[in-house]
Each structure stands twice: as structure tokens, then as C-alpha cells.
């Protein structure tokens, strides 16, 4: 997958799932930047996931972005970004991300157009904490 200017291999780590069974499935994904991989070891044990588990996120954007964002699909035709315009003109965006970090990056790109983060609560908390820290630094 193409992320932040480089290709990454996104992989599910079953060992981490066994070690931390209480964490959500997406928390057991790891990203490996392809141009930094020096060696690969192939395990003989298959992983039984048909597709990578993702973090479902939804957030609201102001009406200024109406017509600028579209619903996006991956190569297999699955929706990875759903954009719906609400009756008041605001946009509800639903995305599938592989980690809280990537979701945070996607949300923060919208800057002052971001009105609210609906789900998940941990994304809302992390973005709020980050914005408060930034406000302290720049005031």
C-alpha cells in the first residue's frame, strides 16, 4: 500500500494477537516500508485471515468540502472512503484505516474543516489531545 510517500507491506501479526488478545484485531497490524526490508523469513504456518482487519472511522467535515471529496474503492472494489452529504450540507466521511496512527493522519489533513470525530472514541481522544498540545505550543 502507498502511504506517506513510500510503499509499505501491511501485515497481520498472529503472535501479537496471541500475546495481546484483548486488543482489537487492527491493533495487530504492522507496516513495513518496502525499501527498508533487508531480509524476509517465510513462516510455514498459514494465517487464516481472508483480509486485513481495519479500524472503522467516521468524522464530519464542513460544507466547504462538498464536491471535493468522493467515495473511494480499493483494487478489489471495497469501499475505503465513503462520503455522504447530510441535510445541513456537512459531510460524513467513513474510512477504513490500518492503524490509529494512519487514521489520525487522515483526519488531521482536513484541518479547520474537521467538525467532529464520531468514531472510534480513541481516535477522538487522541486527536483532541494532540490539538490541545499544539495549541499550548503555539499560543
mmCIF file of N, CA and C in Angstrom:
data_model
loop_
_atom_site.group_PDB
_atom_site.id
_atom_site.type_symbol
_atom_site.label_atom_id
_atom_site.label_comp_id
_atom_site.label_asym_id
_atom_site.label_seq_id
_atom_site.Cartn_x
_atom_site.Cartn_y
_atom_site.Cartn_z
ATOM 1 N N UNK A 1 0.837 -1.164 0.000
ATOM 2 C CA UNK A 1 0.000 0.000 0.000
ATOM 3 C C UNK A 1 0.888 1.235 0.000
ATOM 4 N N UNK A 2 0.438 2.297 -0.653
ATOM 5 C CA UNK A 2 1.185 3.551 -0.731
ATOM 6 C C UNK A 2 0.788 4.406 0.460
ATOM 7 N N UNK A 3 1.743 4.751 1.310
ATOM 8 C CA UNK A 3 1.488 5.571 2.495
ATOM 9 C C UNK A 3 2.590 6.599 2.637
ATOM 10 N N UNK A 4 2.214 7.838 2.828
ATOM 11 C CA UNK A 4 3.150 8.927 3.116
ATOM 12 C C UNK A 4 4.407 8.902 2.246
ATOM 13 N N UNK A 5 4.238 8.704 0.963
ATOM 14 C CA UNK A 5 5.353 8.806 0.035
ATOM 15 C C UNK A 5 6.214 7.573 -0.162
ATOM 16 N N UNK A 6 5.756 6.405 0.290
ATOM 17 C CA UNK A 6 6.531 5.174 0.110
ATOM 18 C C UNK A 6 5.577 3.981 0.097
ATOM 19 N N UNK A 7 6.049 2.864 -0.457
ATOM 20 C CA UNK A 7 5.264 1.640 -0.436
ATOM 21 C C UNK A 7 5.530 0.879 0.852
ATOM 22 N N UNK A 8 4.455 0.354 1.437
ATOM 23 C CA UNK A 8 4.538 -0.417 2.677
ATOM 24 C C UNK A 8 3.855 -1.763 2.493
ATOM 25 N N UNK A 9 4.407 -2.750 3.134
ATOM 26 C CA UNK A 9 3.758 -4.041 3.271
ATOM 27 C C UNK A 9 3.016 -3.979 4.600
ATOM 28 N N UNK A 10 1.715 -4.200 4.574
ATOM 29 C CA UNK A 10 0.918 -4.196 5.796
ATOM 30 C C UNK A 10 0.599 -5.647 6.122
ATOM 31 N N UNK A 11 0.964 -6.060 7.317
ATOM 32 C CA UNK A 11 0.854 -7.474 7.662
ATOM 33 C C UNK A 11 0.186 -7.664 9.017
ATOM 34 N N UNK A 12 -0.597 -8.715 9.101
ATOM 35 C CA UNK A 12 -1.211 -9.129 10.351
ATOM 36 C C UNK A 12 -0.201 -9.988 11.107
ATOM 37 N N UNK A 13 -0.052 -9.740 12.396
ATOM 38 C CA UNK A 13 0.937 -10.449 13.221
ATOM 39 C C UNK A 13 0.217 -11.337 14.228
ATOM 40 N N UNK A 14 0.027 -12.625 13.896
ATOM 41 C CA UNK A 14 -0.716 -13.516 14.796
ATOM 42 C C UNK A 14 -0.045 -13.680 16.156
ATOM 43 N N UNK A 15 1.273 -13.564 16.224
ATOM 44 C CA UNK A 15 1.961 -13.669 17.515
ATOM 45 C C UNK A 15 1.522 -12.555 18.464
ATOM 46 N N UNK A 16 1.346 -11.361 17.927
ATOM 47 C CA UNK A 16 0.889 -10.232 18.750
ATOM 48 C C UNK A 16 -0.548 -10.444 19.189
ATOM 49 N N UNK A 17 -1.360 -11.048 18.323
ATOM 50 C CA UNK A 17 -2.753 -11.317 18.683
ATOM 51 C C UNK A 17 -2.825 -12.295 19.849
ATOM 52 N N UNK A 18 -1.941 -13.276 19.850
ATOM 53 C CA UNK A 18 -1.895 -14.225 20.963
ATOM 54 C C UNK A 18 -1.377 -13.553 22.231
ATOM 55 N N UNK A 19 -0.400 -12.682 22.081
ATOM 56 C CA UNK A 19 0.208 -12.007 23.227
ATOM 57 C C UNK A 19 -0.744 -10.982 23.849
ATOM 58 N N UNK A 20 -1.540 -10.308 23.028
ATOM 59 C CA UNK A 20 -2.461 -9.266 23.495
ATOM 60 C C UNK A 20 -3.879 -9.551 22.991
ATOM 61 N N UNK A 21 -4.539 -10.593 23.496
ATOM 62 C CA UNK A 21 -5.850 -10.991 22.966
ATOM 63 C C UNK A 21 -6.971 -9.982 23.221
ATOM 64 N N UNK A 22 -6.794 -9.056 24.173
ATOM 65 C CA UNK A 22 -7.851 -8.093 24.485
ATOM 66 C C UNK A 22 -7.861 -6.882 23.551
ATOM 67 N N UNK A 23 -6.807 -6.721 22.780
ATOM 68 C CA UNK A 23 -6.747 -5.594 21.853
ATOM 69 C C UNK A 23 -7.571 -5.894 20.604
ATOM 70 N N UNK A 24 -8.098 -4.836 19.948
ATOM 71 C CA UNK A 24 -8.855 -5.075 18.704
ATOM 72 C C UNK A 24 -7.952 -5.643 17.615
ATOM 73 N N UNK A 25 -8.548 -6.330 16.654
ATOM 74 C CA UNK A 25 -7.785 -7.004 15.596
ATOM 75 C C UNK A 25 -6.850 -6.057 14.835
ATOM 76 N N UNK A 26 -7.325 -4.843 14.520
ATOM 77 C CA UNK A 26 -6.481 -3.930 13.747
ATOM 78 C C UNK A 26 -5.191 -3.577 14.495
ATOM 79 N N UNK A 27 -5.191 -3.693 15.824
ATOM 80 C CA UNK A 27 -4.006 -3.355 16.612
ATOM 81 C C UNK A 27 -2.866 -4.341 16.397
ATOM 82 N N UNK A 28 -3.140 -5.435 15.731
ATOM 83 C CA UNK A 28 -2.116 -6.447 15.480
ATOM 84 C C UNK A 28 -1.522 -6.343 14.078
ATOM 85 N N UNK A 29 -1.811 -5.238 13.395
ATOM 86 C CA UNK A 29 -1.221 -4.983 12.085
ATOM 87 C C UNK A 29 0.085 -4.220 12.262
ATOM 88 N N UNK A 30 0.999 -4.459 11.363
ATOM 89 C CA UNK A 30 2.266 -3.742 11.349
ATOM 90 C C UNK A 30 2.564 -3.317 9.918
ATOM 91 N N UNK A 31 3.277 -2.208 9.800
ATOM 92 C CA UNK A 31 3.655 -1.675 8.495
ATOM 93 C C UNK A 31 5.162 -1.822 8.334
ATOM 94 N N UNK A 32 5.561 -2.257 7.151
ATOM 95 C CA UNK A 32 6.979 -2.434 6.845
ATOM 96 C C UNK A 32 7.280 -1.708 5.548
ATOM 97 N N UNK A 33 8.113 -0.706 5.615
ATOM 98 C CA UNK A 33 8.454 0.067 4.425
ATOM 99 C C UNK A 33 9.306 -0.794 3.500
ATOM 100 N N UNK A 34 8.844 -0.998 2.258
ATOM 101 C CA UNK A 34 9.482 -1.941 1.345
ATOM 102 C C UNK A 34 10.942 -1.627 1.056
ATOM 103 N N UNK A 35 11.275 -0.370 0.891
ATOM 104 C CA UNK A 35 12.661 -0.048 0.546
ATOM 105 C C UNK A 35 13.613 -0.191 1.739
ATOM 106 N N UNK A 36 13.076 -0.551 2.914
ATOM 107 C CA UNK A 36 13.921 -0.748 4.093
ATOM 108 C C UNK A 36 14.002 -2.216 4.519
ATOM 109 N N UNK A 37 13.323 -3.086 3.808
ATOM 110 C CA UNK A 37 13.360 -4.510 4.138
ATOM 111 C C UNK A 37 14.665 -5.097 3.615
ATOM 112 N N UNK A 38 15.394 -5.760 4.479
ATOM 113 C CA UNK A 38 16.678 -6.352 4.094
ATOM 114 C C UNK A 38 16.608 -7.864 4.010
ATOM 115 N N UNK A 39 15.676 -8.460 4.733
ATOM 116 C CA UNK A 39 15.596 -9.914 4.766
ATOM 117 C C UNK A 39 14.154 -10.319 5.060
ATOM 118 N N UNK A 40 13.725 -11.423 4.486
ATOM 119 C CA UNK A 40 12.371 -11.931 4.701
ATOM 120 C C UNK A 40 12.459 -13.385 5.121
ATOM 121 N N UNK A 41 11.686 -13.735 6.110
ATOM 122 C CA UNK A 41 11.584 -15.129 6.536
ATOM 123 C C UNK A 41 10.127 -15.545 6.378
ATOM 124 N N UNK A 42 9.889 -16.622 5.670
ATOM 125 C CA UNK A 42 8.530 -17.090 5.419
ATOM 126 C C UNK A 42 8.205 -18.192 6.416
ATOM 127 N N UNK A 43 7.094 -18.001 7.092
ATOM 128 C CA UNK A 43 6.649 -18.987 8.072
ATOM 129 C C UNK A 43 5.857 -20.081 7.358
ATOM 130 N N UNK A 44 5.962 -21.289 7.851
ATOM 131 C CA UNK A 44 5.204 -22.393 7.245
ATOM 132 C C UNK A 44 3.769 -22.434 7.748
ATOM 133 N N UNK A 45 3.450 -21.635 8.764
ATOM 134 C CA UNK A 45 2.101 -21.620 9.310
ATOM 135 C C UNK A 45 1.257 -20.573 8.601
ATOM 136 N N UNK A 46 0.134 -20.993 8.043
ATOM 137 C CA UNK A 46 -0.724 -20.014 7.355
ATOM 138 C C UNK A 46 -1.487 -19.139 8.357
ATOM 139 N N UNK A 47 -1.798 -17.934 7.934
ATOM 140 C CA UNK A 47 -2.647 -17.038 8.714
ATOM 141 C C UNK A 47 -4.038 -17.145 8.117
ATOM 142 N N UNK A 48 -5.024 -17.317 8.961
ATOM 143 C CA UNK A 48 -6.355 -17.629 8.462
ATOM 144 C C UNK A 48 -7.237 -16.411 8.167
ATOM 145 N N UNK A 49 -6.685 -15.215 8.135
ATOM 146 C CA UNK A 49 -7.494 -14.043 7.831
ATOM 147 C C UNK A 49 -7.649 -13.882 6.324
ATOM 148 N N UNK A 50 -8.880 -13.703 5.870
ATOM 149 C CA UNK A 50 -9.121 -13.507 4.444
ATOM 150 C C UNK A 50 -8.677 -12.114 4.004
ATOM 151 N N UNK A 51 -8.784 -11.135 4.907
ATOM 152 C CA UNK A 51 -8.335 -9.780 4.611
ATOM 153 C C UNK A 51 -7.898 -9.114 5.902
ATOM 154 N N UNK A 52 -7.137 -8.046 5.763
ATOM 155 C CA UNK A 52 -6.627 -7.363 6.943
ATOM 156 C C UNK A 52 -7.762 -6.722 7.735
ATOM 157 N N UNK A 53 -7.716 -6.831 9.059
ATOM 158 C CA UNK A 53 -8.715 -6.133 9.872
ATOM 159 C C UNK A 53 -8.410 -4.636 9.853
ATOM 160 N N UNK A 54 -9.427 -3.822 9.786
ATOM 161 C CA UNK A 54 -9.210 -2.379 9.731
ATOM 162 C C UNK A 54 -9.951 -1.685 10.857
ATOM 163 N N UNK A 55 -9.584 -0.448 11.055
ATOM 164 C CA UNK A 55 -10.212 0.422 12.033
ATOM 165 C C UNK A 55 -11.272 1.228 11.289
ATOM 166 N N UNK A 56 -12.526 1.123 11.726
ATOM 167 C CA UNK A 56 -13.619 1.878 11.106
ATOM 168 C C UNK A 56 -13.712 3.246 11.761
ATOM 169 N N UNK A 57 -13.634 4.280 10.964
ATOM 170 C CA UNK A 57 -13.661 5.650 11.482
ATOM 171 C C UNK A 57 -14.743 6.443 10.760
ATOM 172 N N UNK A 58 -15.354 7.371 11.479
ATOM 173 C CA UNK A 58 -16.261 8.307 10.831
ATOM 174 C C UNK A 58 -16.075 9.687 11.457
ATOM 175 N N UNK A 59 -16.167 10.697 10.600
ATOM 176 C CA UNK A 59 -15.989 12.065 11.059
ATOM 177 C C UNK A 59 -16.788 13.000 10.169
ATOM 178 N N UNK A 60 -17.003 14.213 10.662
ATOM 179 C CA UNK A 60 -17.791 15.217 9.950
ATOM 180 C C UNK A 60 -16.895 16.341 9.474
ATOM 181 N N UNK A 61 -17.163 16.803 8.254
ATOM 182 C CA UNK A 61 -16.433 17.923 7.660
ATOM 183 C C UNK A 61 -17.416 19.012 7.270
ATOM 184 N N UNK A 62 -16.958 20.260 7.259
ATOM 185 C CA UNK A 62 -17.863 21.350 6.916
ATOM 186 C C UNK A 62 -18.246 21.311 5.432
ATOM 187 N N UNK A 63 -19.278 22.076 5.107
ATOM 188 C CA UNK A 63 -19.855 22.045 3.750
ATOM 189 C C UNK A 63 -18.934 22.627 2.682
ATOM 190 N N UNK A 64 -17.874 23.338 3.074
ATOM 191 C CA UNK A 64 -16.934 23.883 2.082
ATOM 192 C C UNK A 64 -16.293 22.798 1.229
ATOM 193 N N UNK A 65 -16.212 21.586 1.751
ATOM 194 C CA UNK A 65 -15.572 20.498 1.013
ATOM 195 C C UNK A 65 -16.559 19.686 0.158
ATOM 196 N N UNK A 66 -17.815 20.091 0.150
ATOM 197 C CA UNK A 66 -18.804 19.401 -0.685
ATOM 198 C C UNK A 66 -18.361 19.447 -2.140
ATOM 199 N N UNK A 67 -18.406 18.315 -2.807
ATOM 200 C CA UNK A 67 -17.997 18.221 -4.195
ATOM 201 C C UNK A 67 -16.504 18.014 -4.385
ATOM 202 N N UNK A 68 -15.737 18.109 -3.325
ATOM 203 C CA UNK A 68 -14.287 17.923 -3.419
ATOM 204 C C UNK A 68 -13.834 16.542 -2.974
ATOM 205 N N UNK A 69 -14.656 15.857 -2.199
ATOM 206 C CA UNK A 69 -14.322 14.513 -1.729
ATOM 207 C C UNK A 69 -15.258 13.512 -2.380
ATOM 208 N N UNK A 70 -14.734 12.338 -2.655
ATOM 209 C CA UNK A 70 -15.532 11.299 -3.295
ATOM 210 C C UNK A 70 -15.405 9.997 -2.532
ATOM 211 N N UNK A 71 -16.361 9.119 -2.779
ATOM 212 C CA UNK A 71 -16.264 7.763 -2.275
ATOM 213 C C UNK A 71 -15.149 7.067 -3.061
ATOM 214 N N UNK A 72 -14.261 6.372 -2.339
ATOM 215 C CA UNK A 72 -13.127 5.695 -2.966
ATOM 216 C C UNK A 72 -13.187 4.200 -2.713
ATOM 217 N N UNK A 73 -12.734 3.431 -3.695
ATOM 218 C CA UNK A 73 -12.709 1.970 -3.606
ATOM 219 C C UNK A 73 -11.275 1.469 -3.741
ATOM 220 N N UNK A 74 -11.007 0.313 -3.156
ATOM 221 C CA UNK A 74 -9.690 -0.290 -3.343
ATOM 222 C C UNK A 74 -9.692 -1.116 -4.625
ATOM 223 N N UNK A 75 -8.597 -1.784 -4.900
ATOM 224 C CA UNK A 75 -8.455 -2.547 -6.147
ATOM 225 C C UNK A 75 -9.473 -3.674 -6.265
ATOM 226 N N UNK A 76 -9.962 -4.171 -5.123
ATOM 227 C CA UNK A 76 -10.961 -5.247 -5.146
ATOM 228 C C UNK A 76 -12.393 -4.720 -5.151
ATOM 229 N N UNK A 77 -12.548 -3.406 -5.176
ATOM 230 C CA UNK A 77 -13.886 -2.817 -5.233
ATOM 231 C C UNK A 77 -14.508 -2.521 -3.877
ATOM 232 N N UNK A 78 -13.793 -2.773 -2.787
ATOM 233 C CA UNK A 78 -14.323 -2.469 -1.452
ATOM 234 C C UNK A 78 -14.213 -0.969 -1.196
ATOM 235 N N UNK A 79 -15.204 -0.426 -0.521
ATOM 236 C CA UNK A 79 -15.187 1.000 -0.190
ATOM 237 C C UNK A 79 -14.176 1.238 0.925
ATOM 238 N N UNK A 80 -13.242 2.167 0.690
ATOM 239 C CA UNK A 80 -12.270 2.543 1.719
ATOM 240 C C UNK A 80 -12.510 3.967 2.224
ATOM 241 N N UNK A 81 -13.316 4.726 1.473
ATOM 242 C CA UNK A 81 -13.737 6.052 1.920
ATOM 243 C C UNK A 81 -15.139 6.288 1.390
ATOM 244 N N UNK A 82 -16.095 6.418 2.295
ATOM 245 C CA UNK A 82 -17.484 6.684 1.931
ATOM 246 C C UNK A 82 -17.796 8.121 2.309
ATOM 247 N N UNK A 83 -18.282 8.897 1.364
ATOM 248 C CA UNK A 83 -18.616 10.306 1.622
ATOM 249 C C UNK A 83 -20.104 10.494 1.392
ATOM 250 N N UNK A 84 -20.796 11.001 2.420
ATOM 251 C CA UNK A 84 -22.226 11.286 2.329
ATOM 252 C C UNK A 84 -22.477 12.720 2.752
ATOM 253 N N UNK A 85 -23.266 13.439 1.945
ATOM 254 C CA UNK A 85 -23.624 14.799 2.325
ATOM 255 C C UNK A 85 -24.901 14.732 3.156
ATOM 256 N N UNK A 86 -24.873 15.367 4.318
ATOM 257 C CA UNK A 86 -26.009 15.385 5.231
ATOM 258 C C UNK A 86 -26.945 16.528 4.873
ATOM 259 N N UNK A 87 -28.198 16.484 5.361
ATOM 260 C CA UNK A 87 -29.161 17.530 5.008
ATOM 261 C C UNK A 87 -28.685 18.961 5.282
ATOM 262 N N UNK A 88 -27.848 19.169 6.298
ATOM 263 C CA UNK A 88 -27.367 20.520 6.600
ATOM 264 C C UNK A 88 -26.152 20.921 5.754
ATOM 265 N N UNK A 89 -25.728 20.055 4.834
ATOM 266 C CA UNK A 89 -24.609 20.365 3.949
ATOM 267 C C UNK A 89 -23.275 19.805 4.411
ATOM 268 N N UNK A 90 -23.174 19.430 5.681
ATOM 269 C CA UNK A 90 -21.912 18.861 6.155
ATOM 270 C C UNK A 90 -21.704 17.484 5.525
ATOM 271 N N UNK A 91 -20.473 17.023 5.585
ATOM 272 C CA UNK A 91 -20.128 15.723 5.013
ATOM 273 C C UNK A 91 -19.800 14.738 6.129
ATOM 274 N N UNK A 92 -20.341 13.552 6.013
ATOM 275 C CA UNK A 92 -19.925 12.456 6.901
ATOM 276 C C UNK A 92 -18.995 11.580 6.074
ATOM 277 N N UNK A 93 -17.802 11.380 6.587
ATOM 278 C CA UNK A 93 -16.809 10.566 5.902
ATOM 279 C C UNK A 93 -16.539 9.339 6.756
ATOM 280 N N UNK A 94 -16.603 8.195 6.113
ATOM 281 C CA UNK A 94 -16.265 6.928 6.779
ATOM 282 C C UNK A 94 -15.056 6.354 6.056
ATOM 283 N N UNK A 95 -14.044 6.001 6.831
ATOM 284 C CA UNK A 95 -12.832 5.449 6.250
ATOM 285 C C UNK A 95 -12.457 4.145 6.942
ATOM 286 N N UNK A 96 -11.683 3.360 6.243
ATOM 287 C CA UNK A 96 -11.083 2.138 6.787
ATOM 288 C C UNK A 96 -9.588 2.402 6.850
ATOM 289 N N UNK A 97 -9.012 2.305 8.030
ATOM 290 C CA UNK A 97 -7.576 2.514 8.163
ATOM 291 C C UNK A 97 -6.950 1.319 8.850
ATOM 292 N N UNK A 98 -5.636 1.202 8.696
ATOM 293 C CA UNK A 98 -4.948 0.049 9.263
ATOM 294 C C UNK A 98 -4.427 0.294 10.669
ATOM 295 N N UNK A 99 -4.474 1.557 11.124
ATOM 296 C CA UNK A 99 -3.995 1.840 12.471
ATOM 297 C C UNK A 99 -4.553 3.171 12.946
ATOM 298 N N UNK A 100 -4.465 3.375 14.240
ATOM 299 C CA UNK A 100 -4.870 4.636 14.829
ATOM 300 C C UNK A 100 -3.994 5.775 14.303
ATOM 301 N N UNK A 101 -2.709 5.500 14.126
ATOM 302 C CA UNK A 101 -1.785 6.499 13.585
ATOM 303 C C UNK A 101 -2.230 6.949 12.199
ATOM 304 N N UNK A 102 -2.532 6.011 11.315
ATOM 305 C CA UNK A 102 -2.950 6.367 9.951
ATOM 306 C C UNK A 102 -4.287 7.083 9.959
ATOM 307 N N UNK A 103 -5.203 6.667 10.829
ATOM 308 C CA UNK A 103 -6.498 7.351 10.925
ATOM 309 C C UNK A 103 -6.294 8.791 11.387
ATOM 310 N N UNK A 104 -5.421 8.974 12.376
ATOM 311 C CA UNK A 104 -5.131 10.323 12.875
ATOM 312 C C UNK A 104 -4.556 11.187 11.759
ATOM 313 N N UNK A 105 -3.642 10.646 10.977
ATOM 314 C CA UNK A 105 -3.068 11.404 9.870
ATOM 315 C C UNK A 105 -4.135 11.806 8.862
ATOM 316 N N UNK A 106 -5.018 10.870 8.534
ATOM 317 C CA UNK A 106 -6.078 11.165 7.555
ATOM 318 C C UNK A 106 -7.005 12.264 8.054
ATOM 319 N N UNK A 107 -7.390 12.203 9.321
ATOM 320 C CA UNK A 107 -8.319 13.173 9.883
ATOM 321 C C UNK A 107 -7.683 14.553 9.977
ATOM 322 N N UNK A 108 -6.444 14.615 10.435
ATOM 323 C CA UNK A 108 -5.786 15.912 10.633
ATOM 324 C C UNK A 108 -5.502 16.653 9.340
ATOM 325 N N UNK A 109 -5.449 15.934 8.231
ATOM 326 C CA UNK A 109 -5.231 16.564 6.928
ATOM 327 C C UNK A 109 -6.327 17.596 6.619
ATOM 328 N N UNK A 110 -7.507 17.420 7.191
ATOM 329 C CA UNK A 110 -8.627 18.316 6.891
ATOM 330 C C UNK A 110 -8.589 19.600 7.711
ATOM 331 N N UNK A 111 -7.692 19.678 8.684
ATOM 332 C CA UNK A 111 -7.504 20.908 9.449
ATOM 333 C C UNK A 111 -8.787 21.498 9.981
ATOM 334 N N UNK A 112 -8.996 22.795 9.714
ATOM 335 C CA UNK A 112 -10.154 23.503 10.267
ATOM 336 C C UNK A 112 -11.479 23.085 9.646
ATOM 337 N N UNK A 113 -11.445 22.262 8.601
ATOM 338 C CA UNK A 113 -12.692 21.750 8.009
ATOM 339 C C UNK A 113 -13.288 20.619 8.862
ATOM 340 N N UNK A 114 -12.498 20.063 9.751
ATOM 341 C CA UNK A 114 -12.958 18.975 10.613
ATOM 342 C C UNK A 114 -13.898 19.529 11.672
ATOM 343 N N UNK A 115 -15.119 19.000 11.713
ATOM 344 C CA UNK A 115 -16.108 19.454 12.692
ATOM 345 C C UNK A 115 -16.198 18.524 13.890
ATOM 346 N N UNK A 116 -16.109 17.226 13.650
ATOM 347 C CA UNK A 116 -16.252 16.258 14.745
ATOM 348 C C UNK A 116 -15.717 14.906 14.308
ATOM 349 N N UNK A 117 -15.265 14.145 15.272
ATOM 350 C CA UNK A 117 -14.905 12.746 15.049
ATOM 351 C C UNK A 117 -15.968 11.927 15.754
ATOM 352 N N UNK A 118 -16.661 11.101 15.001
ATOM 353 C CA UNK A 118 -17.738 10.295 15.575
ATOM 354 C C UNK A 118 -17.214 8.988 16.169
ATOM 355 N N UNK A 119 -16.379 8.303 15.411
ATOM 356 C CA UNK A 119 -15.863 7.009 15.845
ATOM 357 C C UNK A 119 -14.479 6.783 15.295
ATOM 358 N N UNK A 120 -13.682 6.025 15.967
ATOM 359 C CA UNK A 120 -13.829 5.435 17.288
ATOM 360 C C UNK A 120 -13.473 6.451 18.373
ATOM 361 N N UNK A 121 -13.913 6.219 19.594
ATOM 362 C CA UNK A 121 -13.636 7.158 20.689
ATOM 363 C C UNK A 121 -12.140 7.397 20.919
ATOM 364 N N UNK A 122 -11.311 6.358 20.747
ATOM 365 C CA UNK A 122 -9.881 6.549 20.975
ATOM 366 C C UNK A 122 -9.252 7.493 19.952
ATOM 367 N N UNK A 123 -9.791 7.543 18.733
ATOM 368 C CA UNK A 123 -9.296 8.490 17.735
ATOM 369 C C UNK A 123 -9.686 9.902 18.142
ATOM 370 N N UNK A 124 -10.914 10.067 18.581
ATOM 371 C CA UNK A 124 -11.382 11.378 19.036
ATOM 372 C C UNK A 124 -10.518 11.870 20.190
ATOM 373 N N UNK A 125 -10.212 11.006 21.138
ATOM 374 C CA UNK A 125 -9.391 11.392 22.292
ATOM 375 C C UNK A 125 -7.971 11.757 21.861
ATOM 376 N N UNK A 126 -7.393 10.939 21.001
ATOM 377 C CA UNK A 126 -6.014 11.189 20.574
ATOM 378 C C UNK A 126 -5.892 12.478 19.778
ATOM 379 N N UNK A 127 -6.823 12.732 18.868
ATOM 380 C CA UNK A 127 -6.779 13.971 18.081
ATOM 381 C C UNK A 127 -7.007 15.171 18.991
ATOM 382 N N UNK A 128 -7.949 15.054 19.926
ATOM 383 C CA UNK A 128 -8.188 16.152 20.867
ATOM 384 C C UNK A 128 -6.954 16.470 21.694
ATOM 385 N N UNK A 129 -6.293 15.434 22.195
ATOM 386 C CA UNK A 129 -5.070 15.613 22.987
ATOM 387 C C UNK A 129 -3.976 16.278 22.130
ATOM 388 N N UNK A 130 -3.858 15.833 20.890
ATOM 389 C CA UNK A 130 -2.839 16.388 20.008
ATOM 390 C C UNK A 130 -3.111 17.865 19.710
ATOM 391 N N UNK A 131 -4.355 18.221 19.463
ATOM 392 C CA UNK A 131 -4.706 19.611 19.164
ATOM 393 C C UNK A 131 -4.472 20.496 20.387
ATOM 394 N N UNK A 132 -4.811 20.019 21.577
ATOM 395 C CA UNK A 132 -4.558 20.791 22.796
ATOM 396 C C UNK A 132 -3.055 21.036 22.989
ATOM 397 N N UNK A 133 -2.258 19.997 22.762
ATOM 398 C CA UNK A 133 -0.800 20.152 22.881
ATOM 399 C C UNK A 133 -0.256 21.156 21.869
ATOM 400 N N UNK A 134 -0.768 21.102 20.654
ATOM 401 C CA UNK A 134 -0.320 22.047 19.624
ATOM 402 C C UNK A 134 -0.734 23.462 19.994
ATOM 403 N N UNK A 135 -1.965 23.632 20.499
ATOM 404 C CA UNK A 135 -2.440 24.962 20.885
ATOM 405 C C UNK A 135 -1.564 25.557 21.984
ATOM 406 N N UNK A 136 -1.140 24.724 22.934
ATOM 407 C CA UNK A 136 -0.249 25.201 24.007
ATOM 408 C C UNK A 136 1.090 25.658 23.432
ATOM 409 N N UNK A 137 1.627 24.901 22.492
ATOM 410 C CA UNK A 137 2.934 25.251 21.917
ATOM 411 C C UNK A 137 2.900 26.536 21.121
ATOM 412 N N UNK A 138 1.786 26.788 20.425
ATOM 413 C CA UNK A 138 1.728 27.918 19.524
ATOM 414 C C UNK A 138 1.040 29.146 20.123
ATOM 415 N N UNK A 139 0.663 29.103 21.385
ATOM 416 C CA UNK A 139 -0.003 30.284 21.969
ATOM 417 C C UNK A 139 0.972 31.106 22.781
#
